[in-house]
PDB file of C-alpha atoms in Angstrom:
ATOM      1  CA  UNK A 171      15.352   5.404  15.543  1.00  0.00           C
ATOM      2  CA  UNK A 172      14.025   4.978  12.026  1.00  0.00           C
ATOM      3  CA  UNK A 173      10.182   4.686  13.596  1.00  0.00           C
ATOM      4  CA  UNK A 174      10.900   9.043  13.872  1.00  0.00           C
ATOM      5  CA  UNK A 175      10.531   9.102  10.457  1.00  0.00           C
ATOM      6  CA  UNK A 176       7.339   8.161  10.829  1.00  0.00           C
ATOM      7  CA  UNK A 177       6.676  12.074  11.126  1.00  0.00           C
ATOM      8  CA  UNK A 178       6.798  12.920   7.307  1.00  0.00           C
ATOM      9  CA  UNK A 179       3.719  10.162   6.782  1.00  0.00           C
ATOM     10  CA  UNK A 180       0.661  10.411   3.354  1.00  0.00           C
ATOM     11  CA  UNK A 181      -2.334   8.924   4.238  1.00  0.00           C
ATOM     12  CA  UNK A 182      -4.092   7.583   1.138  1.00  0.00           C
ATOM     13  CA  UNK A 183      -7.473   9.314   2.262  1.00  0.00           C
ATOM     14  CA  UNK A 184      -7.704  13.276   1.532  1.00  0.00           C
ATOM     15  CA  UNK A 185     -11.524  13.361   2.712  1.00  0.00           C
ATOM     16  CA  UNK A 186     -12.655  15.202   5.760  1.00  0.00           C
ATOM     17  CA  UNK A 187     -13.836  12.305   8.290  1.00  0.00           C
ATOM     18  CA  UNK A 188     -17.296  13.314   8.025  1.00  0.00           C
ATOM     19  CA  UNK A 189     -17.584  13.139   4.124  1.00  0.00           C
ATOM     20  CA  UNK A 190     -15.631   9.715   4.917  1.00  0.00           C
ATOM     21  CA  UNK A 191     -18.619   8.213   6.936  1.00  0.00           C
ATOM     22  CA  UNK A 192     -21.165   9.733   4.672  1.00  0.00           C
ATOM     23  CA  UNK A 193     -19.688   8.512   1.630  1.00  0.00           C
ATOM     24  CA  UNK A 194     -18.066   5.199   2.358  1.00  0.00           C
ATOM     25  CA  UNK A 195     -14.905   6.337   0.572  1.00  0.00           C
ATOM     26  CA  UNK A 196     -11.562   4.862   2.051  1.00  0.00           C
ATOM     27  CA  UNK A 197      -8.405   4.786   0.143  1.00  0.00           C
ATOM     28  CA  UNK A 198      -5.368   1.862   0.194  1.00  0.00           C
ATOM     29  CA  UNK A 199      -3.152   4.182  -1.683  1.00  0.00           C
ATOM     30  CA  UNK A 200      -0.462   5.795  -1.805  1.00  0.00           C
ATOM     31  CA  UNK A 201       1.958   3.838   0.523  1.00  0.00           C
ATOM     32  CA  UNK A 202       2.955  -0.050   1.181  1.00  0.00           C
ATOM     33  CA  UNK A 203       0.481  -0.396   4.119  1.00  0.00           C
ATOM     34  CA  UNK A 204      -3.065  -1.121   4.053  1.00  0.00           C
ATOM     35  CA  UNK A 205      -5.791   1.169   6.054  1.00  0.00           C
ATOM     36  CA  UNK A 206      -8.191  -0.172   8.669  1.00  0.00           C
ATOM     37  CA  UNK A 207     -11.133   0.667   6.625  1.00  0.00           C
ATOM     38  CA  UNK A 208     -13.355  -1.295   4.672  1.00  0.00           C
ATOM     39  CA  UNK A 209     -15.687  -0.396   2.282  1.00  0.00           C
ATOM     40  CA  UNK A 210     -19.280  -0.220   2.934  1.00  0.00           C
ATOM     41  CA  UNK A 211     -21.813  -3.506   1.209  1.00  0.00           C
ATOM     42  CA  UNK A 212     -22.432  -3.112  -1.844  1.00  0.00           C
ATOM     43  CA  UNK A 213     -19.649  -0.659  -2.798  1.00  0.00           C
ATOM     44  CA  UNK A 214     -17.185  -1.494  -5.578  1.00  0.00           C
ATOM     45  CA  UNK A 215     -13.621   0.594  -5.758  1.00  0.00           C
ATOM     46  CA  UNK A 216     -11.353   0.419  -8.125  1.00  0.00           C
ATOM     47  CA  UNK A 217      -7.383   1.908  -7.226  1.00  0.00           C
ATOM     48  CA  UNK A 218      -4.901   1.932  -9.939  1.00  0.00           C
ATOM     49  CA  UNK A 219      -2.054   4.031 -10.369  1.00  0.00           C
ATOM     50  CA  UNK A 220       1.566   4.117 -12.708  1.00  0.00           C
ATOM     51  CA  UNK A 221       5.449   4.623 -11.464  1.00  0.00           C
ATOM     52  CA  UNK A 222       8.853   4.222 -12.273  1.00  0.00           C
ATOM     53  CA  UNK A 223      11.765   3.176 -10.214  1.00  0.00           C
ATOM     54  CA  UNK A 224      15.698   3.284 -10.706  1.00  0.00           C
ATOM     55  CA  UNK A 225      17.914   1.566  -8.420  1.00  0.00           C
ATOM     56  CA  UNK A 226      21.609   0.732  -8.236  1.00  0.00           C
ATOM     57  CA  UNK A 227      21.459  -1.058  -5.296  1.00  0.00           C
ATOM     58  CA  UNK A 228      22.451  -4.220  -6.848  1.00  0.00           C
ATOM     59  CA  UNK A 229      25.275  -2.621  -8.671  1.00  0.00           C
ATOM     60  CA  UNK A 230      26.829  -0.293 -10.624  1.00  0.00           C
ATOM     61  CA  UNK A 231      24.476  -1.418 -13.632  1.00  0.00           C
ATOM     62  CA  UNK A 232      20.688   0.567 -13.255  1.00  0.00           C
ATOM     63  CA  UNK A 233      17.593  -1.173 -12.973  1.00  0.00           C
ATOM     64  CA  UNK A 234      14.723   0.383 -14.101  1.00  0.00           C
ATOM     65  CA  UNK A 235      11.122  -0.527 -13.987  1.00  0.00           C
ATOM     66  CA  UNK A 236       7.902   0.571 -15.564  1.00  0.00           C
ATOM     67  CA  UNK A 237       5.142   0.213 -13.113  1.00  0.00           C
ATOM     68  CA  UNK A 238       2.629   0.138 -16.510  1.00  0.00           C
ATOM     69  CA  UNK A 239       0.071  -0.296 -14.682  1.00  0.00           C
ATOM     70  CA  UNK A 240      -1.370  -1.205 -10.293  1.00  0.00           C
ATOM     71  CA  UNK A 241      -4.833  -2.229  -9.812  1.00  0.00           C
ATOM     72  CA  UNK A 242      -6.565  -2.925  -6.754  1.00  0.00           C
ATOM     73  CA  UNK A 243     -10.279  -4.013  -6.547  1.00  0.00           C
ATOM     74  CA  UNK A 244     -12.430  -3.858  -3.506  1.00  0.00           C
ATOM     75  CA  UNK A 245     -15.940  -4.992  -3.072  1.00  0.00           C
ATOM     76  CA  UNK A 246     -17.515  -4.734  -0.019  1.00  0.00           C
ATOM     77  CA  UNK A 247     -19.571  -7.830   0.873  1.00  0.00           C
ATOM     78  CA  UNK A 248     -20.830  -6.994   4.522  1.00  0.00           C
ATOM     79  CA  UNK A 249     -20.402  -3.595   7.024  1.00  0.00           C
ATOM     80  CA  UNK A 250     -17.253  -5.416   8.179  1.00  0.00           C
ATOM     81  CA  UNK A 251     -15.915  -7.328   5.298  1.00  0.00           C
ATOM     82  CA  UNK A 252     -14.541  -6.868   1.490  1.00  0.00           C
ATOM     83  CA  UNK A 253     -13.157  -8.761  -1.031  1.00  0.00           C
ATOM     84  CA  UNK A 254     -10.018  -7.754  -2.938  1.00  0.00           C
ATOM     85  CA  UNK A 255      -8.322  -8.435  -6.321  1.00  0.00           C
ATOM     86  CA  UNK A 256      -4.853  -7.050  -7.110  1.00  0.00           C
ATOM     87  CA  UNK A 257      -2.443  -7.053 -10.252  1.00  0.00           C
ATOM     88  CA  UNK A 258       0.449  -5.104 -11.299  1.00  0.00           C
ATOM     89  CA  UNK A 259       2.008  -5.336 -15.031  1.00  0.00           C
ATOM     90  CA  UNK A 260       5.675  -4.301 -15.064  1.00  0.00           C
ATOM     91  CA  UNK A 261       8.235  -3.276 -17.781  1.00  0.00           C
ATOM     92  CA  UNK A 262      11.976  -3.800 -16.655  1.00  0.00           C
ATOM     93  CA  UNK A 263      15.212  -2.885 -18.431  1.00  0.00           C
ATOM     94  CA  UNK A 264      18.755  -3.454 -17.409  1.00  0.00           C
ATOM     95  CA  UNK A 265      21.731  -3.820 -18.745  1.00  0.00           C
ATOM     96  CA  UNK A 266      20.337  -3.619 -22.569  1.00  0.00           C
ATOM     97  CA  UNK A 267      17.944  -6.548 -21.508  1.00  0.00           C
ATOM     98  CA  UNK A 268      14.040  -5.950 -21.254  1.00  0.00           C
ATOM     99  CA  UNK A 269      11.570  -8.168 -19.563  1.00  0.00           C
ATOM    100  CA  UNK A 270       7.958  -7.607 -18.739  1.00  0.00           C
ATOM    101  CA  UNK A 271       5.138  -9.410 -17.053  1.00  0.00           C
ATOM    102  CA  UNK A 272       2.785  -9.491 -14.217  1.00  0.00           C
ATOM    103  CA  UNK A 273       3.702  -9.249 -10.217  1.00  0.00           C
ATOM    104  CA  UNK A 274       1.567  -9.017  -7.049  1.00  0.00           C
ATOM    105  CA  UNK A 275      -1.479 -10.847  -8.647  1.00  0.00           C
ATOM    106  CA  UNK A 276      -3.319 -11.731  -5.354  1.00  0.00           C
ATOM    107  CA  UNK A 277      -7.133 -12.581  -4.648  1.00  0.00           C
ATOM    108  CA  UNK A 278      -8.372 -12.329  -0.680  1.00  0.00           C
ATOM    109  CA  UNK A 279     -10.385  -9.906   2.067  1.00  0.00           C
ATOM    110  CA  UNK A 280      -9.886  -7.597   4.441  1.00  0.00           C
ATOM    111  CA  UNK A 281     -12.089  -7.642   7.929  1.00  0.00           C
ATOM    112  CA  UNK A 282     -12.664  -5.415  10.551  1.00  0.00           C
ATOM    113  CA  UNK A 283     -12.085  -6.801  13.447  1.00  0.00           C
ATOM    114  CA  UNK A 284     -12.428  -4.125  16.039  1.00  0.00           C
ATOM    115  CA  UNK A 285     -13.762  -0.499  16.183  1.00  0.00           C
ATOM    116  CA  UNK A 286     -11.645   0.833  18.776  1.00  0.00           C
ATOM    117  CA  UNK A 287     -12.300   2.807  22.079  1.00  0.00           C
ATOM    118  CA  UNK A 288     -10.163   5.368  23.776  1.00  0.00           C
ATOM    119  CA  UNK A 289      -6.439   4.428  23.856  1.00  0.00           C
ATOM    120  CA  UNK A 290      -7.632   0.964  22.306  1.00  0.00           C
ATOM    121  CA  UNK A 291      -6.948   0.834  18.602  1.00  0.00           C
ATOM    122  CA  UNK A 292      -9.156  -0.113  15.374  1.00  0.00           C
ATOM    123  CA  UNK A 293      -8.229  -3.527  14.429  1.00  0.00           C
ATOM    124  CA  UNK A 294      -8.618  -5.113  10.927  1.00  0.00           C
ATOM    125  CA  UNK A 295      -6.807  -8.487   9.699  1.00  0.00           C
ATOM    126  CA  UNK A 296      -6.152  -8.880   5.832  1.00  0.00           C
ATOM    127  CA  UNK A 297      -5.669 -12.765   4.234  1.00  0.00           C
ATOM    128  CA  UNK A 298      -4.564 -12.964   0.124  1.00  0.00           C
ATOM    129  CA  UNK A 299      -3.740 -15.499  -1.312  1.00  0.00           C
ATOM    130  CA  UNK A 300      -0.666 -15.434  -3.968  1.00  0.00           C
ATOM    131  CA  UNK A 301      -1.450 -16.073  -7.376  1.00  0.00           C
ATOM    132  CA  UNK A 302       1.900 -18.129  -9.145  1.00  0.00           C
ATOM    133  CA  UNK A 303       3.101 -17.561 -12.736  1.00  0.00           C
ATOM    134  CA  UNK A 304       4.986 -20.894 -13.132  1.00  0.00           C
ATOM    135  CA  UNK A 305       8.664 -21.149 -14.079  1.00  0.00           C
ATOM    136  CA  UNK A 306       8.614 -18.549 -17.004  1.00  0.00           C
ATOM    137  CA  UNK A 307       7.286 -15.715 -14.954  1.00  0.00           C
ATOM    138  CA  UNK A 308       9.397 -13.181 -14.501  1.00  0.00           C
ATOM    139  CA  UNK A 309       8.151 -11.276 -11.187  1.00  0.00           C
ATOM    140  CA  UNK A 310       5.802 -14.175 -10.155  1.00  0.00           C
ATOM    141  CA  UNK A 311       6.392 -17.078  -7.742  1.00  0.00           C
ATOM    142  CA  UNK A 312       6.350 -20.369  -9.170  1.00  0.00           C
ATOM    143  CA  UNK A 313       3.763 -21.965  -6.525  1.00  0.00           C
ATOM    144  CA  UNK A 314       1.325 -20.617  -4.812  1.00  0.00           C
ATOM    145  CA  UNK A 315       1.627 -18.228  -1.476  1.00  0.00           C
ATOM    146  CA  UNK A 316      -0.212 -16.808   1.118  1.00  0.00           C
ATOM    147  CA  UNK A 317       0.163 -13.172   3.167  1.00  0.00           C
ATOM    148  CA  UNK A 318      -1.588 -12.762   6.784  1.00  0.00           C
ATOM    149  CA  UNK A 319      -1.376  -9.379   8.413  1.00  0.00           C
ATOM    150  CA  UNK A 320      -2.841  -7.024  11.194  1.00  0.00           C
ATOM    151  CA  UNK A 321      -3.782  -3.466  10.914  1.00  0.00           C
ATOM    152  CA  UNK A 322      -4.007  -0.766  13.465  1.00  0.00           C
ATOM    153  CA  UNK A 323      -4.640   3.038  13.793  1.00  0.00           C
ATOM    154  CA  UNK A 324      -5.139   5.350  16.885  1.00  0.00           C
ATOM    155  CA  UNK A 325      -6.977   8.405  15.828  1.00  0.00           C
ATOM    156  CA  UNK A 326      -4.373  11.019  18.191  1.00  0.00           C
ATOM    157  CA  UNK A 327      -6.487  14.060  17.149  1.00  0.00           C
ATOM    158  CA  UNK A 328      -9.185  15.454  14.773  1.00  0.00           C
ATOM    159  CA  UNK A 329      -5.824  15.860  12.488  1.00  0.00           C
ATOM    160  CA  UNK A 330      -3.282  13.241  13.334  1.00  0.00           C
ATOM    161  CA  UNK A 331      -3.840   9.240  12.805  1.00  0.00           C
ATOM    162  CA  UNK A 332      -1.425   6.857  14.072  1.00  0.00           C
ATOM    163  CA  UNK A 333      -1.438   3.252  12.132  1.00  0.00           C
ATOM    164  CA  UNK A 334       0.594   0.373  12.082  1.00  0.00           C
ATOM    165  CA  UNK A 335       0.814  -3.103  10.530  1.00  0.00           C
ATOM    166  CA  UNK A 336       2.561  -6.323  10.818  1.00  0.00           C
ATOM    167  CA  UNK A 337       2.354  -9.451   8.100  1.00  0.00           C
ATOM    168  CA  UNK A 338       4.027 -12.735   7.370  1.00  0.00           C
ATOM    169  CA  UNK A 339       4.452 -13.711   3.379  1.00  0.00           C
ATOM    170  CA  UNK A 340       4.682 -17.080   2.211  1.00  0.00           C
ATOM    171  CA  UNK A 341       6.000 -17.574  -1.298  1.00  0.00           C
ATOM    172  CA  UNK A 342       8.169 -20.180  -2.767  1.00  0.00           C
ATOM    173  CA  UNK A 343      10.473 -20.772   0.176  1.00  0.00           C
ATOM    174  CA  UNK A 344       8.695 -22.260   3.309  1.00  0.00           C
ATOM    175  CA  UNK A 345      10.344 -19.448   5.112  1.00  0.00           C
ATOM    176  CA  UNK A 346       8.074 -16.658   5.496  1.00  0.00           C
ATOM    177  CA  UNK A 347       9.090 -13.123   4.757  1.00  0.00           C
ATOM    178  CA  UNK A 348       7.804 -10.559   7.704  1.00  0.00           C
ATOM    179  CA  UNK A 349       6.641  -6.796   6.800  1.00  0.00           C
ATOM    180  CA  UNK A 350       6.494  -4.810   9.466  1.00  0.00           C
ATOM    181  CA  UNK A 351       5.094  -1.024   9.248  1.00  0.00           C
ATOM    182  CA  UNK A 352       4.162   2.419  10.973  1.00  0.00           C
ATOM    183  CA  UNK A 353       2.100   5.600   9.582  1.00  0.00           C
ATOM    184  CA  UNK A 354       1.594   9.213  10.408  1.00  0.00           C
ATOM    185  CA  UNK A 355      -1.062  10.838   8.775  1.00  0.00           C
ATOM    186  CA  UNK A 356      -1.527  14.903   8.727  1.00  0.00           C
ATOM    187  CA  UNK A 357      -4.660  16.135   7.527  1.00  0.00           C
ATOM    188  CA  UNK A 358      -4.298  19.254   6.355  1.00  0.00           C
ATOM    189  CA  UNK A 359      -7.291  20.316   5.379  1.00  0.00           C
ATOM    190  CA  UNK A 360     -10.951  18.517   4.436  1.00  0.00           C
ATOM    191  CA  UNK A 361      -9.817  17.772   1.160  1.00  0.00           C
ATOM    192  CA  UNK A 362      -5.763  17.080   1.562  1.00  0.00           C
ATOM    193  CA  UNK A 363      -3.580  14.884   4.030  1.00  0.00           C
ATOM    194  CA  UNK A 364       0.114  14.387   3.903  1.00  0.00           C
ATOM    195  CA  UNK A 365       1.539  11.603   5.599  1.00  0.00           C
ATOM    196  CA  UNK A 366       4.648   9.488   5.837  1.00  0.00           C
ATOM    197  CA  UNK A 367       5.357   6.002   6.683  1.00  0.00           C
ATOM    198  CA  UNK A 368       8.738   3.752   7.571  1.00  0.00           C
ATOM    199  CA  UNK A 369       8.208   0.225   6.797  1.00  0.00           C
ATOM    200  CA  UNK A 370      11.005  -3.106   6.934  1.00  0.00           C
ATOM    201  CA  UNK A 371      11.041  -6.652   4.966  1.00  0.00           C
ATOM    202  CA  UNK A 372      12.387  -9.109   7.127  1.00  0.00           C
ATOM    203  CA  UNK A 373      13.467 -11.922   4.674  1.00  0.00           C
ATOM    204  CA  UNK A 374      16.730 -14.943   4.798  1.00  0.00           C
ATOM    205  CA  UNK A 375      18.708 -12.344   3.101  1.00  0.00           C
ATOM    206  CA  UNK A 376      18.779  -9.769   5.840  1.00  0.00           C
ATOM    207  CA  UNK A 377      16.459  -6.672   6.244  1.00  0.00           C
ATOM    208  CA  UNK A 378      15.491  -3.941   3.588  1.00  0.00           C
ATOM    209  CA  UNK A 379      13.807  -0.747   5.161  1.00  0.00           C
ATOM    210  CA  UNK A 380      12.099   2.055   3.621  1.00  0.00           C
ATOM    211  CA  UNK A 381      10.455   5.390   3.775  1.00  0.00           C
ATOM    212  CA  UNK A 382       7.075   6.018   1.720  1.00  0.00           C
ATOM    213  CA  UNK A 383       6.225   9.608   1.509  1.00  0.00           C
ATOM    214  CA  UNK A 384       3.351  10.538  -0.248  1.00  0.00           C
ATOM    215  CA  UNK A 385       0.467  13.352  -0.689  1.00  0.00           C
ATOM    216  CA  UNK A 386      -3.602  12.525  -1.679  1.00  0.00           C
ATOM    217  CA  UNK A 387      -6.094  15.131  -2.995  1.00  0.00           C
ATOM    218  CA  UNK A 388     -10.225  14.318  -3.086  1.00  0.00           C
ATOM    219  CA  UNK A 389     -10.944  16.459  -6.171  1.00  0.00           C
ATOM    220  CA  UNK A 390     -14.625  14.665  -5.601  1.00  0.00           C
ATOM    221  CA  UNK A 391     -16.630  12.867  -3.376  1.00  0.00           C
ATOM    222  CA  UNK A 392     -15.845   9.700  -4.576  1.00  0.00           C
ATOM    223  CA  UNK A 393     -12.590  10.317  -6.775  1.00  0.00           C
ATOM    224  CA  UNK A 394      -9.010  10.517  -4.881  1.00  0.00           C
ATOM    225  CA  UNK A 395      -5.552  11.807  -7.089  1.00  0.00           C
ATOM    226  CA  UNK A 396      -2.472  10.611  -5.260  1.00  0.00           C
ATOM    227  CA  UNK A 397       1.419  10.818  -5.384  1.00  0.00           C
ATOM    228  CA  UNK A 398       4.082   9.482  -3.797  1.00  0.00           C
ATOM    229  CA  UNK A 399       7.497   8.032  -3.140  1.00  0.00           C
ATOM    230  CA  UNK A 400       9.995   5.709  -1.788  1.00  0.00           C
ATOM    231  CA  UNK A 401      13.409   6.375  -0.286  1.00  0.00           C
ATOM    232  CA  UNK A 402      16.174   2.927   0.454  1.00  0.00           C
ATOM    233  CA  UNK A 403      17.685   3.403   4.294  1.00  0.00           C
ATOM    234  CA  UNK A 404      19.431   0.757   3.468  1.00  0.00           C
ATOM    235  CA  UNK A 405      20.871   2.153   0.258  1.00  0.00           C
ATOM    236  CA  UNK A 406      20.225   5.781   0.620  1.00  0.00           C
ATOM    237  CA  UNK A 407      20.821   7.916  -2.994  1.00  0.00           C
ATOM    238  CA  UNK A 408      21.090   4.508  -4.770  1.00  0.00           C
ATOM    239  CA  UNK A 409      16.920   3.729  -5.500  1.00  0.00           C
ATOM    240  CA  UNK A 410      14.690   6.648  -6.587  1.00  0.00           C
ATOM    241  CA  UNK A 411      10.793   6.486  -7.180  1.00  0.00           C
ATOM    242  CA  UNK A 412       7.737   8.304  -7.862  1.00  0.00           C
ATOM    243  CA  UNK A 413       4.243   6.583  -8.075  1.00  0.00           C
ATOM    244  CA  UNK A 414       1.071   8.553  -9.452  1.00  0.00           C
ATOM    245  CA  UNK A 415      -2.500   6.984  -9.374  1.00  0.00           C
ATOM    246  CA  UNK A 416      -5.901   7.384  -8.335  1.00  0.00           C
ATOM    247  CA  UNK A 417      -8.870   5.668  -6.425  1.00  0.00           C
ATOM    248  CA  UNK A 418     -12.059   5.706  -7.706  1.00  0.00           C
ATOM    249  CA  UNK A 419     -15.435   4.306  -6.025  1.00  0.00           C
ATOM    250  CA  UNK A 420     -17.693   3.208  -9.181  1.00  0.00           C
ATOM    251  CA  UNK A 421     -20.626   2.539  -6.959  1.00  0.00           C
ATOM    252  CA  UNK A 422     -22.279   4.337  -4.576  1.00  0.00           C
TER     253      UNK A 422
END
């Protein structure tokens, strides 16, 4: 099953769990699911990162694209609640053709729902809304759109966190598009976690599914480096990536 490889998981958070409650600090990055945790009132993060991708899976013809530049804003408005801004500004070339412009421009929040206890798992829901770019945008949708999703995580052990996430889409077919993904996270030491997750898009075209494997460093208390990956099941040794960024809480 595709869920085992689940076992080579990144977690975006490379801070011991006790520097985590003292500090607040709680990373959405590396990866493409979103953690339980929200940040504390009052605190404003800022995540932002570059990568490059290659893929041939349309083709013979390469597609390459520029990730110039992934931003992700978080503002925590209660103990249980933040607010959330995200943009990306891509570059892509194929063919002798280049086009650029913005993708993934959403505004929305992400709750906590649930603590957990025992066997029971932290629950948090996340609601954006999908900014459009009209008919000349290149990677946005022409109307507006809407994503809805639930998050979970089992702390297993002291080193090992289990989470998983479902979500529908909405963009500018009425058909929803579902995401569906699972996380392993290895911590291997106060400062450094390596973790893995396998995650599927569900769309009218069929299903794409994916491994994200990625590595995150604290080299402060409120400062995470970060690097990671995807790998194509689908079209395995035809799509190549690496992704480098950062997450930085401005306020304390």
């Amino acid at each position: 099953m595709r869920i085992l490889a689940l076992l080579f998981l990144f977690l975006p958070l490379v801070v011991s769990a006790q520097e985590s409650e003292a500090e607040g600090f709680t990373a959405d990055r590396p990866g493409a699911t979103t953690g339980v945790e929200v940040l504390p009132k009052g605190r404003l993060q800022w995540e932002t990162g570059f990568g490059w991708e290659r893929s041939r899976i349309s083709g013979e013809a390469a597609t390459t694209i520029w990730t110039l530049n992934t931003s992700l804003l978080r503002f925590g408005i209660s103990e249980s609640a933040e607010l959330c801004f995200q943009a990306e500004r891509l570059l892509m070339t194929y063919g002798g053709y280049r086009e650029g412009g913005f993708a993934n421009v959403a505004i929305g929040t992400k709750m906590k729902l649930f603590e957990g206890w025992k066997a029971v798992p932290v629950v948090s829901m996340q609601a954006n809304v999908l900014v459009p770019g009209g008919k000349d945008a290149t990677f946005l949708p022409e109307v507006w759109g809407g994503q809805l999703g639930l998050l979970f995580q089992n702390q297993l052990t002291p080193w090992l966190s289990l989470g998983y996430e479902g979500d529908l889409l909405w963009y500018d077919d009425s058909r929803p598009m579902a995401f569906y993904g699972v996380s392993l996270g290895f911590q291997l030491t106060d400062r450094l976690l390596l973790c893995a997750e396998e995650y599927n898009e569900y769309t009218r075209d069929g299903t794409s599914s994916w491994i994200d494997i990625g590595i995150g460093w604290q080299v402060a208390r409120r400062v995470q480096l970060d690097i990671g990956s995807d790998f194509s099941l689908n079209h395995f040794g035809k799509y190549h990536s690496l992704m480098i960024g950062m997450a930085w809480q401005i306020t304390k």
